[in-house]
Tab-separated table of C-alpha atoms and ligand atoms in Angstrom:
chain	number	residue	atom	x	y	z
A	435	MET	CA	63.580	128.693	72.501
A	436	THR	CA	62.088	125.344	73.428
A	437	VAL	CA	63.013	122.517	71.081
A	438	ASN	CA	61.195	119.251	70.449
A	439	LEU	CA	63.742	116.474	70.996
A	440	LEU	CA	61.783	114.211	68.618
A	441	ASP	CA	63.067	116.405	65.780
A	442	TYR	CA	66.675	115.227	66.267
A	443	ASP	CA	68.556	112.106	65.249
A	444	ALA	CA	71.691	111.099	67.208
A	445	ALA	CA	73.930	113.592	65.399
A	446	GLY	CA	71.454	116.442	65.840
A	447	LEU	CA	70.854	115.642	69.489
A	448	THR	CA	74.582	115.420	70.208
A	449	ALA	CA	75.097	118.834	68.615
A	450	TRP	CA	72.222	120.307	70.620
A	451	PHE	CA	73.589	118.827	73.859
A	452	ALA	CA	77.007	120.317	73.070
A	453	GLU	CA	75.374	123.735	72.683
A	454	GLN	CA	73.893	123.274	76.149
A	455	GLY	CA	77.353	122.438	77.527
A	456	GLU	CA	76.569	118.728	77.927
A	457	LYS	CA	78.624	115.662	77.028
A	458	PRO	CA	77.759	113.520	73.941
A	459	PHE	CA	76.940	110.422	76.031
A	460	ARG	CA	74.081	112.360	77.630
A	461	ALA	CA	72.500	112.663	74.175
A	462	LYS	CA	72.708	108.895	73.805
A	463	GLN	CA	71.100	108.361	77.203
A	464	VAL	CA	68.249	110.720	76.380
A	465	LEU	CA	67.769	109.147	72.948
A	466	ARG	CA	67.284	105.774	74.641
A	467	TRP	CA	64.814	107.155	77.154
A	468	VAL	CA	62.789	108.905	74.498
A	469	HIS	CA	62.707	106.287	71.751
A	470	ARG	CA	63.434	102.933	73.371
A	471	SER	CA	61.523	103.509	76.567
A	472	GLY	CA	58.930	105.893	75.153
A	473	VAL	CA	59.412	108.370	77.993
A	474	ALA	CA	58.434	112.001	77.428
A	475	ASP	CA	58.809	113.243	81.007
A	476	PHE	CA	62.341	114.378	81.852
A	477	ASN	CA	61.715	113.834	85.562
A	478	ALA	CA	61.261	110.126	84.874
A	479	MET	CA	64.741	109.888	83.305
A	480	THR	CA	66.207	108.736	86.564
A	481	ASP	CA	69.839	108.305	85.577
A	482	LEU	CA	70.210	111.939	84.527
A	483	ALA	CA	71.594	114.430	87.041
A	484	LYS	CA	68.958	116.670	88.569
A	485	SER	CA	70.730	119.708	87.093
A	486	LEU	CA	70.447	118.253	83.578
A	487	ARG	CA	66.806	117.342	84.082
A	488	ASP	CA	66.107	120.918	85.164
A	489	LYS	CA	67.904	122.245	82.111
A	490	LEU	CA	65.872	119.974	79.847
A	491	LEU	CA	62.634	121.003	81.549
A	492	GLN	CA	63.408	124.619	80.729
A	493	ARG	CA	64.719	124.241	77.199
A	494	ALA	CA	63.136	121.173	75.610
A	495	VAL	CA	60.049	119.039	75.244
A	496	VAL	CA	59.302	115.586	73.893
A	497	ALA	CA	56.171	116.395	71.951
A	498	PRO	CA	54.758	113.699	69.672
A	499	PRO	CA	51.743	114.614	67.538
A	500	ALA	CA	48.474	113.641	69.248
A	501	VAL	CA	46.563	110.483	68.336
A	502	VAL	CA	42.995	111.642	67.798
A	503	SER	CA	41.496	108.291	66.916
A	504	ASP	CA	42.592	104.673	67.106
A	505	LYS	CA	40.474	102.084	65.267
A	506	ILE	CA	40.959	98.342	65.143
A	507	SER	CA	39.765	96.383	62.102
A	508	ASP	CA	38.217	92.903	62.231
A	509	ASP	CA	41.492	91.536	60.827
A	510	GLY	CA	43.604	93.181	63.544
A	511	THR	CA	44.806	96.078	61.406
A	512	ARG	CA	44.921	99.205	63.506
A	513	LYS	CA	44.614	102.732	62.163
A	514	PHE	CA	45.815	105.817	64.028
A	515	LEU	CA	44.638	109.272	63.054
A	516	ILE	CA	47.324	111.777	63.993
A	517	ASP	CA	46.648	115.479	64.475
A	518	VAL	CA	49.362	117.634	62.941
A	519	GLY	CA	47.749	120.980	63.686
A	520	ASN	CA	45.817	123.625	61.762
A	521	GLY	CA	43.055	121.226	60.845
A	522	ASN	CA	45.432	118.716	59.244
A	523	ALA	CA	45.538	115.063	60.204
A	524	VAL	CA	47.484	112.137	58.778
A	525	GLU	CA	47.206	108.402	59.274
A	526	SER	CA	49.430	105.514	60.193
A	527	VAL	CA	48.443	101.868	60.049
A	528	PHE	CA	49.753	98.866	61.989
A	529	ILE	CA	49.438	95.543	60.155
A	530	PRO	CA	50.070	92.472	62.332
A	531	GLU	CA	51.145	89.275	60.576
A	532	ASP	CA	52.417	85.946	61.870
A	533	GLU	CA	56.081	86.669	61.348
A	534	ARG	CA	56.159	90.439	61.625
A	535	GLY	CA	54.360	93.610	62.536
A	536	THR	CA	54.481	96.404	59.972
A	537	LEU	CA	53.777	100.053	60.624
A	538	CYS	CA	52.857	102.121	57.575
A	539	ILE	CA	53.552	105.802	58.180
A	540	SER	CA	52.895	109.134	56.463
A	541	THR	CA	55.472	111.749	55.479
A	542	GLN	CA	53.341	114.660	54.239
A	543	ALA	CA	49.947	116.203	54.944
A	544	GLY	CA	48.454	115.520	51.514
A	545	CYS	CA	50.562	115.025	48.405
A	546	ALA	CA	51.313	117.250	45.429
A	547	LEU	CA	51.923	114.497	42.907
A	548	ASP	CA	48.260	113.932	42.142
A	549	CYS	CA	48.296	110.308	40.998
A	550	ALA	CA	44.965	109.586	39.343
A	551	PHE	CA	43.868	106.744	41.640
A	552	CYS	CA	45.078	108.014	45.035
A	553	SER	CA	42.835	109.639	47.606
A	554	THR	CA	45.767	111.417	49.277
A	555	GLY	CA	46.724	112.915	45.916
A	556	LYS	CA	43.150	114.040	45.354
A	557	GLN	CA	43.305	116.064	48.562
A	558	GLY	CA	46.182	118.173	47.304
A	559	PHE	CA	49.234	119.133	49.317
A	560	ASN	CA	49.381	121.051	52.539
A	561	ARG	CA	52.841	120.663	54.021
A	562	ASN	CA	55.751	118.415	54.827
A	563	LEU	CA	55.650	116.635	58.158
A	564	THR	CA	58.448	117.496	60.592
A	565	VAL	CA	60.880	114.815	61.784
A	566	GLY	CA	58.997	114.744	65.088
A	567	GLU	CA	55.723	114.155	63.273
A	568	ILE	CA	57.187	111.340	61.164
A	569	ILE	CA	59.035	109.523	63.966
A	570	GLY	CA	56.229	110.507	66.349
A	571	GLN	CA	53.959	108.076	64.500
A	572	LEU	CA	56.312	105.252	65.435
A	573	TRP	CA	56.632	106.591	68.995
A	574	GLN	CA	52.849	106.735	69.399
A	575	ALA	CA	52.213	103.344	67.781
A	576	ASN	CA	54.797	101.692	70.035
A	577	LYS	CA	53.088	103.208	73.040
A	578	ALA	CA	49.595	102.189	71.918
A	579	LEU	CA	50.809	98.672	71.134
A	580	GLY	CA	52.372	98.340	74.581
A	581	ALA	CA	55.889	97.877	73.267
A	582	VAL	CA	57.736	100.674	74.962
A	583	HIS	CA	59.737	98.859	77.568
A	584	GLY	CA	62.208	97.339	75.178
A	585	ASN	CA	61.158	93.823	76.126
A	586	GLU	CA	58.988	93.179	73.126
A	587	ARG	CA	59.362	94.274	69.556
A	588	VAL	CA	55.863	94.569	68.175
A	589	ILE	CA	56.830	96.737	65.219
A	590	SER	CA	59.446	94.815	63.239
A	591	ASN	CA	59.066	96.629	59.912
A	592	VAL	CA	58.296	100.177	58.865
A	593	VAL	CA	57.056	101.167	55.413
A	594	LEU	CA	56.839	104.785	54.274
A	595	MET	CA	53.726	104.087	52.255
A	596	GLY	CA	51.128	106.173	54.026
A	597	MET	CA	50.137	109.655	52.991
A	598	GLY	CA	52.577	111.702	50.954
A	599	GLU	CA	55.694	111.228	48.869
A	600	PRO	CA	58.659	110.572	51.197
A	601	LEU	CA	61.245	111.719	48.675
A	602	ALA	CA	59.497	115.088	48.277
A	603	ASN	CA	60.148	115.634	52.019
A	604	TYR	CA	63.684	114.393	51.778
A	605	GLU	CA	65.642	115.930	54.654
A	606	ASN	CA	63.033	115.154	57.299
A	607	THR	CA	62.473	111.667	55.930
A	608	VAL	CA	66.183	110.831	56.070
A	609	THR	CA	66.560	112.158	59.625
A	610	ALA	CA	63.582	110.015	60.659
A	611	LEU	CA	65.144	107.019	58.862
A	612	HIS	CA	68.339	107.522	60.898
A	613	LEU	CA	66.275	107.190	64.077
A	614	MET	CA	64.517	104.058	62.820
A	615	LEU	CA	67.901	102.441	62.151
A	616	ASP	CA	69.689	103.686	65.305
A	617	ASP	CA	70.289	101.010	67.960
A	618	ASN	CA	69.694	103.628	70.648
A	619	ALA	CA	66.308	104.425	69.119
A	620	TYR	CA	64.302	101.831	67.142
A	621	GLY	CA	67.151	99.602	65.964
A	622	LEU	CA	65.493	98.314	62.791
A	623	SER	CA	67.638	96.786	60.065
A	624	ARG	CA	67.824	98.558	56.704
A	625	ARG	CA	66.109	95.602	55.102
A	626	ARG	CA	63.071	96.127	57.303
A	627	VAL	CA	62.565	99.784	56.506
A	628	THR	CA	61.056	100.505	53.091
A	629	VAL	CA	60.713	103.830	51.321
A	630	SER	CA	58.015	103.846	48.655
A	631	THR	CA	58.299	106.415	45.897
A	632	SER	CA	56.369	107.344	42.809
A	633	GLY	CA	59.721	107.911	41.110
A	634	LEU	CA	61.597	111.142	41.892
A	635	VAL	CA	64.703	110.019	40.023
A	636	PRO	CA	67.359	112.457	41.333
A	637	VAL	CA	66.175	111.930	44.898
A	638	ILE	CA	66.370	108.135	44.530
A	639	ASP	CA	70.045	108.717	43.722
A	640	ARG	CA	70.480	110.876	46.823
A	641	LEU	CA	68.848	108.265	49.043
A	642	ARG	CA	71.188	105.606	47.646
A	643	GLU	CA	74.177	107.646	48.821
A	644	ASP	CA	72.750	109.029	52.074
A	645	CYS	CA	70.703	106.244	53.609
A	646	PRO	CA	70.023	103.185	51.473
A	647	VAL	CA	67.049	101.258	52.828
A	648	ALA	CA	64.719	98.878	50.991
A	649	LEU	CA	63.096	100.609	48.022
A	650	ALA	CA	59.609	100.192	46.586
A	651	VAL	CA	58.734	102.000	43.372
A	652	SER	CA	55.159	102.674	42.329
A	653	LEU	CA	55.072	101.585	38.704
A	654	HIS	CA	51.379	101.062	37.836
A	655	ALA	CA	51.846	101.061	34.047
A	656	PRO	CA	53.966	99.230	31.461
A	657	ASN	CA	54.610	102.229	29.198
A	658	ASP	CA	55.060	105.993	29.351
A	659	ALA	CA	51.799	106.833	27.570
A	660	LEU	CA	49.721	105.236	30.337
A	661	ARG	CA	52.039	106.096	33.220
A	662	ASP	CA	52.007	109.765	32.195
A	663	GLN	CA	48.289	109.732	32.910
A	664	LEU	CA	48.244	107.643	36.080
A	665	VAL	CA	51.407	108.978	37.746
A	666	PRO	CA	51.949	112.511	36.375
A	667	ILE	CA	55.527	112.765	37.715
A	668	ASN	CA	56.330	110.307	34.894
A	669	GLN	CA	56.123	113.219	32.469
A	670	LYS	CA	59.177	114.619	34.208
A	671	TYR	CA	60.979	111.321	34.896
A	672	PRO	CA	59.922	108.744	32.305
A	673	LEU	CA	60.285	105.006	32.716
A	674	GLN	CA	63.731	104.507	31.206
A	675	GLN	CA	65.194	107.099	33.582
A	676	LEU	CA	63.320	105.573	36.505
A	677	LEU	CA	64.481	102.035	35.749
A	678	ALA	CA	68.074	103.207	35.332
A	679	ALA	CA	67.841	104.860	38.778
A	680	CYS	CA	66.548	101.539	40.175
A	681	GLN	CA	69.579	99.733	38.775
A	682	ARG	CA	71.912	102.309	40.298
A	683	TYR	CA	70.095	101.999	43.624
A	684	LEU	CA	70.701	98.255	43.697
A	685	THR	CA	74.458	98.804	43.845
A	686	LYS	CA	74.013	100.090	47.415
A	687	ALA	CA	70.668	98.674	48.515
A	688	PRO	CA	70.321	96.340	51.509
A	689	ARG	CA	68.205	94.003	49.371
A	690	ASP	CA	69.121	92.672	45.953
A	691	PHE	CA	65.816	93.570	44.306
A	692	ILE	CA	63.484	96.527	43.892
A	693	THR	CA	59.841	96.027	44.808
A	694	PHE	CA	57.530	97.346	42.121
A	695	GLU	CA	54.075	98.266	43.331
A	696	TYR	CA	51.327	97.963	40.769
A	697	THR	CA	47.799	99.050	41.611
A	698	MET	CA	45.366	96.943	39.577
A	699	LEU	CA	42.755	99.112	37.857
A	700	ALA	CA	40.015	97.273	35.955
A	701	GLY	CA	40.266	97.743	32.198
A	702	VAL	CA	43.090	100.285	32.562
A	703	ASN	CA	46.361	98.484	33.319
A	704	ASP	CA	45.377	94.850	33.961
A	705	SER	CA	45.343	93.037	30.594
A	706	ASP	CA	47.460	90.012	29.609
A	707	ALA	CA	49.165	92.104	26.945
A	708	GLN	CA	50.092	94.727	29.541
A	709	ALA	CA	51.548	92.045	31.817
A	710	ARG	CA	53.759	90.881	28.950
A	711	GLU	CA	54.732	94.451	28.141
A	712	LEU	CA	55.711	94.859	31.786
A	713	LEU	CA	57.941	91.779	31.641
A	714	ALA	CA	59.825	93.245	28.703
A	715	LEU	CA	60.064	96.635	30.407
A	716	VAL	CA	61.698	95.418	33.629
A	717	ARG	CA	63.834	92.727	32.002
A	718	ASP	CA	67.111	94.263	33.199
A	719	VAL	CA	66.057	95.192	36.752
A	720	PRO	CA	66.170	92.532	39.495
A	721	CYS	CA	62.735	93.006	41.015
A	722	LYS	CA	59.668	91.618	42.696
A	723	PHE	CA	56.142	92.716	41.978
A	724	ASN	CA	53.501	93.550	44.510
A	725	LEU	CA	50.066	93.770	42.926
A	726	ILE	CA	47.668	95.982	44.880
A	727	PRO	CA	43.972	95.588	44.098
A	728	PHE	CA	42.683	99.159	43.748
A	729	ASN	CA	40.929	100.425	46.864
A	730	PRO	CA	38.026	102.616	45.911
A	731	PHE	CA	37.261	105.941	47.565
A	732	PRO	CA	34.402	108.379	47.032
A	733	GLY	CA	34.505	110.215	43.707
A	734	SER	CA	37.084	107.930	42.085
A	735	PRO	CA	36.369	106.875	38.476
A	736	PHE	CA	38.356	103.618	38.769
A	737	ARG	CA	37.233	100.103	39.650
A	738	ARG	CA	39.175	97.281	41.256
A	739	SER	CA	40.327	94.549	38.872
A	740	PRO	CA	38.391	91.308	39.478
A	741	ALA	CA	40.249	88.703	41.555
A	742	ASP	CA	40.693	86.284	38.629
A	743	ARG	CA	42.181	89.099	36.508
A	744	VAL	CA	44.697	89.911	39.249
A	745	ARG	CA	45.535	86.212	39.509
A	746	ARG	CA	46.052	85.843	35.742
A	747	PHE	CA	48.166	89.013	35.559
A	748	GLY	CA	50.329	87.710	38.403
A	749	GLU	CA	50.682	84.312	36.709
A	750	ILE	CA	52.069	85.908	33.570
A	751	LEU	CA	54.668	87.775	35.615
A	752	LEU	CA	55.529	84.601	37.526
A	753	GLN	CA	55.885	82.612	34.319
A	754	GLY	CA	58.223	85.355	33.137
A	755	GLY	CA	60.401	84.625	36.160
A	756	ILE	CA	59.395	87.454	38.485
A	757	VAL	CA	58.362	86.782	42.073
A	758	THR	CA	54.925	88.323	42.337
A	759	THR	CA	52.697	88.709	45.362
A	760	THR	CA	49.257	90.181	45.657
A	761	ARG	CA	48.725	92.482	48.575
A	762	LYS	CA	45.958	91.317	50.821
A	763	THR	CA	43.449	94.054	51.301
A	764	ARG	CA	43.736	94.630	55.002
A	765	GLY	CA	41.735	96.945	57.165
A	766	ASP	CA	39.364	98.093	54.465
A	767	ASP	CA	36.443	97.992	56.910
A	768	ILE	CA	38.105	100.959	58.640
A	769	ASP	CA	39.384	102.617	55.419
A	770	ALA	CA	42.941	101.686	56.306
A	771	ALA	CA	43.830	99.968	53.032
A	772	CYS	CA	46.406	101.375	50.581
A	773	GLY	CA	45.334	104.609	49.004
A	774	GLN	CA	42.356	104.979	51.311
A	775	LEU	CA	44.257	106.943	53.905
A	776	ALA	CA	42.674	110.321	53.781
A	777	GLY	CA	43.296	111.924	57.132
A	778	GLN	CA	42.108	115.424	56.661
A	779	VAL	CA	44.134	118.040	54.895
A	780	GLN	CA	43.553	121.676	54.122
A	781	ASP	CA	44.537	121.836	50.449
A	782	LYS	CA	46.764	124.799	49.753
A	783	THR	CA	48.144	123.645	46.438
A	784	ARG	CA	45.476	124.461	43.903
A	785	ARG	CA	47.516	122.048	41.807
A	786	ARG	CA	50.496	124.352	41.408
A	787	LEU	CA	52.884	121.437	41.469
A	788	GLU	CA	55.965	123.335	40.416
A	789	ARG	CA	55.943	125.357	43.622
A	790	ILE	CA	56.166	122.343	45.844
A	791	ILE	CA	58.418	119.850	44.174
A	792	PRO	CA	61.870	121.367	43.936
A	793	VAL	CA	62.945	118.991	41.213
A	794	GLN	CA	59.932	119.735	39.046
A	795	GLU	CA	60.408	122.254	36.279
A	796	SER	CA	57.457	124.394	35.390
A	797	SER	CA	55.598	123.063	32.410
A	798	GLU	CA	52.741	125.519	32.535
B	1024	SAH	N1	53.898	108.413	47.572
B	1024	SAH	C1	54.465	107.112	47.678
B	1024	SAH	C2	54.050	106.359	48.921
B	1024	SAH	C3	52.608	106.458	49.344
B	1024	SAH	S1	51.423	105.657	48.352
B	1024	SAH	C4	54.168	106.306	46.435
B	1024	SAH	O1	53.365	106.727	45.625
B	1024	SAH	O2	54.793	105.263	46.267
B	1024	SAH	C5	51.680	103.923	48.714
B	1024	SAH	C6	51.185	102.984	47.607
B	1024	SAH	O3	49.737	102.942	47.555
B	1024	SAH	C7	51.639	103.436	46.227
B	1024	SAH	O4	52.125	102.351	45.470
B	1024	SAH	C8	50.353	103.955	45.648
B	1024	SAH	O5	50.402	104.004	44.273
B	1024	SAH	C9	49.322	103.027	46.209
B	1024	SAH	N2	47.957	103.524	46.107
B	1024	SAH	C10	47.567	104.809	46.106
B	1024	SAH	N3	46.217	104.881	46.012
B	1024	SAH	C11	45.765	103.608	45.940
B	1024	SAH	C12	44.446	103.039	45.851
B	1024	SAH	N4	43.370	103.798	45.827
B	1024	SAH	N5	44.351	101.704	45.834
B	1024	SAH	C13	45.461	100.932	45.898
B	1024	SAH	N6	46.722	101.405	45.985
B	1024	SAH	C14	46.861	102.746	46.006
B	1025	SF4	FE1	51.305	111.018	46.269
B	1025	SF4	FE2	51.945	108.405	46.317
B	1025	SF4	FE3	49.363	109.191	46.258
B	1025	SF4	FE4	50.909	109.518	44.102
B	1025	SF4	S1	50.290	107.546	45.045
B	1025	SF4	S2	49.493	111.048	44.946
B	1025	SF4	S3	52.872	110.012	45.030
B	1025	SF4	S4	50.820	109.551	47.904
């Protein structure tokens, strides 16, 4: 059977090489060729013995998912549409800034969690991405950005904030995280890799033990009554449980705060009173807030909060002692802004959430 080497982290690749009768250091060499140098052709891996190259040619491939479109926004944001087969496509977005370059990647084709204001959620869920499809987004972006020869680091940060819920595709996400952090692959520091979750409490605990990276939690509401409606997984893991998991996470996290994401929806979650309620809610959790002006998409009933409302809401949080930033809407001329990533997904869920999320108990 031919394997895709992009599906393996260092441990997996070493084990596979052992099965082929090869020494562990060969795995390390190949990892560096594939991820640091962006080489997919075994014949170009010049420091491998010819016999090993022949073996690899017979038994393995380096097969990233194909980039089917690559659009550049007026502000430099670049959106890649990635084909993951069977009519499904996901998106990744590169956001250049003065001090850093951030790649936002997807972890699932669609998403089962059905948050009220999210276009990915509205598409339903098709399937989890493989490790090769997750890390393949980084591989492809590096190549497109001309950063494959190890001499220039264009992508300094990775955020798992594209399509899908990373913690609902846990094993593959963690294996891909290992590659992002591995010095023989992408060599990013834990502080520069951020997992964003809508709040799968038991899986937050697993991540803390297995691979603690920076954590962003999608809050969006100051109380359970509203969050139940906006982020339905809250019905399973309400706010007090979520905030307790955040506190536990901080005991192992590479940063000493949790980032709370808060999508600003006009007339829904953006009042002064709600800002104050939020301050009381997160009182015991060291945190920063990132306010995200809602990005509209066709068929959505929500509107973006006006700029002065976002400013006022942020001021109240700041006065309450919480560092608060407002996310610049980048790339919206190419539909690359948060929550606008749609890709194209064949919905197989028909909203039967309990089948897809292992931690979800059936409530129907
Ligand atoms: N599933 C994960 C990560 C992907 S979503 C999560 O929910 O955290 C990344 C962020 O974009 C989340 O905070 C999400 O709530 C936000 N988002 C989704 N749709 C949006 C929209 N239409 N406008 C603005 N932000 C949105
Ligand atoms: Fe899924 Fe995140 Fe969108 Fe919710 S906001 S539907 S968890 S991708």
